[in-house]
Tab-separated table of C-alpha atoms in Angstrom:
chain	number	residue	atom	x	y	z
A	435	UNK	CA	38.056	11.111	-0.702
A	436	UNK	CA	36.218	7.850	-0.162
A	437	UNK	CA	34.469	5.876	-2.893
A	438	UNK	CA	30.954	4.662	-2.216
A	439	UNK	CA	30.856	0.840	-2.197
A	440	UNK	CA	29.371	-0.668	-5.379
A	441	UNK	CA	26.337	-2.051	-3.502
A	442	UNK	CA	25.644	1.220	-1.661
A	443	UNK	CA	23.182	3.906	-2.737
A	444	UNK	CA	22.394	7.415	-1.582
A	445	UNK	CA	18.793	8.613	-1.667
A	446	UNK	CA	17.644	12.222	-1.335
A	447	UNK	CA	14.348	12.538	0.553
A	448	UNK	CA	12.135	15.602	0.491
A	449	UNK	CA	8.556	16.733	1.056
A	450	UNK	CA	6.715	20.042	1.317
A	451	UNK	CA	3.024	19.115	1.478
A	452	UNK	CA	1.033	17.670	4.367
A	453	UNK	CA	3.016	16.195	7.244
A	454	UNK	CA	6.376	16.609	5.522
A	455	UNK	CA	8.412	15.616	8.595
A	456	UNK	CA	6.325	12.476	9.052
A	457	UNK	CA	6.528	11.613	5.348
A	458	UNK	CA	10.327	11.886	5.249
A	459	UNK	CA	10.737	9.858	8.451
A	460	UNK	CA	8.291	7.208	7.252
A	461	UNK	CA	9.962	6.972	3.856
A	462	UNK	CA	13.412	6.613	5.430
A	463	UNK	CA	12.175	3.626	7.433
A	464	UNK	CA	10.425	2.157	4.380
A	465	UNK	CA	13.680	2.287	2.397
A	466	UNK	CA	15.126	-0.267	4.785
A	467	UNK	CA	12.280	-2.651	3.983
A	468	UNK	CA	12.763	-2.668	0.215
A	469	UNK	CA	13.748	-6.067	-1.203
A	470	UNK	CA	17.478	-6.888	-0.925
A	471	UNK	CA	18.017	-3.554	0.860
A	472	UNK	CA	19.207	-2.385	4.258
A	473	UNK	CA	19.117	1.167	5.618
A	474	UNK	CA	22.635	1.924	6.873
A	475	UNK	CA	21.973	5.463	8.118
A	476	UNK	CA	19.859	8.547	7.608
A	477	UNK	CA	21.001	12.119	8.019
A	478	UNK	CA	19.332	14.623	10.312
A	479	UNK	CA	16.329	16.432	8.867
A	480	UNK	CA	16.680	19.908	7.404
A	481	UNK	CA	14.159	22.599	6.524
A	482	UNK	CA	14.946	24.400	3.272
A	483	UNK	CA	13.274	27.032	1.160
A	484	UNK	CA	12.076	25.768	-2.226
A	485	UNK	CA	14.906	25.904	-4.765
A	486	UNK	CA	13.816	26.038	-8.395
A	487	UNK	CA	10.417	24.936	-7.092
A	488	UNK	CA	7.427	26.490	-5.359
A	489	UNK	CA	5.247	26.003	-2.328
A	490	UNK	CA	6.019	25.728	1.389
A	491	UNK	CA	9.454	24.966	2.794
A	492	UNK	CA	10.804	21.464	2.240
A	493	UNK	CA	11.916	18.913	4.779
A	494	UNK	CA	14.985	17.093	3.447
A	495	UNK	CA	17.350	14.277	4.387
A	496	UNK	CA	19.707	11.794	2.739
A	497	UNK	CA	19.559	8.051	3.327
A	498	UNK	CA	22.465	5.634	2.865
A	499	UNK	CA	21.481	2.148	1.717
A	500	UNK	CA	23.110	-1.165	1.009
A	501	UNK	CA	21.171	-2.841	-1.786
A	502	UNK	CA	21.225	-5.783	-4.139
A	503	UNK	CA	18.793	-4.011	-6.468
A	504	UNK	CA	19.932	-2.788	-9.857
A	505	UNK	CA	19.650	0.984	-10.508
A	506	UNK	CA	16.381	0.871	-12.450
A	507	UNK	CA	14.883	-1.609	-9.975
A	508	UNK	CA	15.740	0.769	-7.142
A	509	UNK	CA	14.323	3.729	-9.069
A	510	UNK	CA	11.042	1.846	-9.587
A	511	UNK	CA	10.885	0.973	-5.881
A	512	UNK	CA	11.463	4.639	-4.962
A	513	UNK	CA	8.704	5.770	-7.299
A	514	UNK	CA	6.343	3.177	-5.799
A	515	UNK	CA	7.071	4.587	-2.310
A	516	UNK	CA	6.328	8.089	-3.602
A	517	UNK	CA	2.955	6.892	-4.911
A	518	UNK	CA	2.167	5.218	-1.575
A	519	UNK	CA	2.701	8.626	0.034
A	520	UNK	CA	0.298	10.319	-2.397
A	521	UNK	CA	2.855	11.798	-4.786
A	522	UNK	CA	1.352	13.516	-7.811
A	523	UNK	CA	3.233	15.094	-10.711
A	524	UNK	CA	0.895	17.744	-12.138
A	525	UNK	CA	3.812	19.826	-13.511
A	526	UNK	CA	7.601	20.017	-13.127
A	527	UNK	CA	8.802	21.034	-9.648
A	528	UNK	CA	5.273	21.000	-8.213
A	529	UNK	CA	4.914	20.827	-4.417
A	530	UNK	CA	5.019	17.205	-3.292
A	531	UNK	CA	4.039	14.889	-0.469
A	532	UNK	CA	7.265	12.920	-1.018
A	533	UNK	CA	10.197	13.110	-3.396
A	534	UNK	CA	12.828	10.354	-3.474
A	535	UNK	CA	15.870	10.935	-5.669
A	536	UNK	CA	18.433	8.261	-6.417
A	537	UNK	CA	21.591	10.343	-6.011
A	538	UNK	CA	24.340	7.760	-6.408
A	539	UNK	CA	24.961	4.013	-6.617
A	540	UNK	CA	28.564	3.271	-5.834
A	541	UNK	CA	30.808	4.947	-8.391
A	542	UNK	CA	28.394	4.084	-11.208
A	543	UNK	CA	28.038	6.691	-13.923
A	544	UNK	CA	25.140	6.314	-16.331
A	545	UNK	CA	22.970	8.535	-18.479
A	546	UNK	CA	19.759	7.063	-19.854
A	547	UNK	CA	16.367	8.620	-20.618
A	548	UNK	CA	15.075	7.274	-17.250
A	549	UNK	CA	18.061	7.716	-14.956
A	550	UNK	CA	21.285	9.686	-14.715
A	551	UNK	CA	23.847	8.763	-12.056
A	552	UNK	CA	25.168	10.447	-10.136
A	553	UNK	CA	22.207	12.820	-9.965
A	554	UNK	CA	23.219	15.609	-12.364
A	555	UNK	CA	22.387	18.501	-10.010
A	556	UNK	CA	23.163	17.050	-6.589
A	557	UNK	CA	26.381	19.080	-6.240
A	558	UNK	CA	24.373	22.307	-6.688
A	559	UNK	CA	21.804	21.672	-3.959
A	560	UNK	CA	22.435	22.541	-0.327
A	561	UNK	CA	19.453	20.370	0.665
A	562	UNK	CA	21.399	17.365	-0.669
A	563	UNK	CA	24.961	18.347	0.187
A	564	UNK	CA	24.464	19.365	3.813
A	565	UNK	CA	22.690	16.128	4.861
A	566	UNK	CA	25.170	14.137	2.779
A	567	UNK	CA	28.062	15.853	4.525
A	568	UNK	CA	26.557	14.766	7.863
A	569	UNK	CA	26.574	11.141	6.671
A	570	UNK	CA	29.646	10.818	4.464
A	571	UNK	CA	31.690	14.041	4.390
A	572	UNK	CA	34.493	12.552	2.297
A	573	UNK	CA	32.436	10.584	-0.199
A	574	UNK	CA	33.523	11.024	-3.798
A	575	UNK	CA	30.913	12.242	-6.278
A	576	UNK	CA	32.030	10.642	-9.563
A	577	UNK	CA	32.195	12.865	-12.608
A	578	UNK	CA	32.099	16.119	-10.621
A	579	UNK	CA	34.933	18.604	-11.095
A	580	UNK	CA	37.129	19.912	-9.449
A	581	UNK	CA	37.543	17.465	-6.570
A	582	UNK	CA	34.310	15.532	-6.495
A	583	UNK	CA	34.187	15.455	-2.670
A	584	UNK	CA	31.054	16.624	-0.863
A	585	UNK	CA	32.847	19.095	1.396
A	586	UNK	CA	34.266	20.938	-1.611
A	587	UNK	CA	30.756	21.839	-2.774
A	588	UNK	CA	28.894	22.753	0.437
A	589	UNK	CA	30.282	26.302	0.583
A	590	UNK	CA	29.212	26.934	-3.024
A	591	UNK	CA	25.562	26.555	-1.931
A	592	UNK	CA	25.753	28.979	1.006
A	593	UNK	CA	23.062	31.225	-0.514
A	594	UNK	CA	20.451	28.465	-0.151
A	595	UNK	CA	18.735	28.871	3.238
A	596	UNK	CA	18.601	25.766	5.422
A	597	UNK	CA	18.013	24.918	9.067
A	598	UNK	CA	18.773	21.610	10.805
A	599	UNK	CA	15.733	20.166	12.613
A	600	UNK	CA	17.114	17.031	14.264
């Protein structure tokens, strides 16, 4: 297993309204233009059926960043990008033009009313794990049992339909 560097972050990208492919691609590029931030890589895009959500299929990816932003600063920047892409939150798990989830920041573990790191359900979601495995197959997910490595969890999500686009 490999630890994520302290100044590295993983971002889950998703959209299922409008031009979802365009929104995810545009957001990935915009992540690299955030203050004190550099886009290191972005996974291929995947199409996935909504999981614990509704609406059309999602387009998903994971981006790997190097950033000097603090966790809450990065969260605020992600939410600002969502708003720029027309994100509305009429009810939980509503269809969305863009969803950006801060999955991990280094090995940081935190649990506050605004942010929990690592993302508490990332190891249950094929639409996170499969793109993440493309980027960093041996990355350690802190606080996840039994092994914490991405590859150990991908097979547990095999019932969640996904198709690689690019």
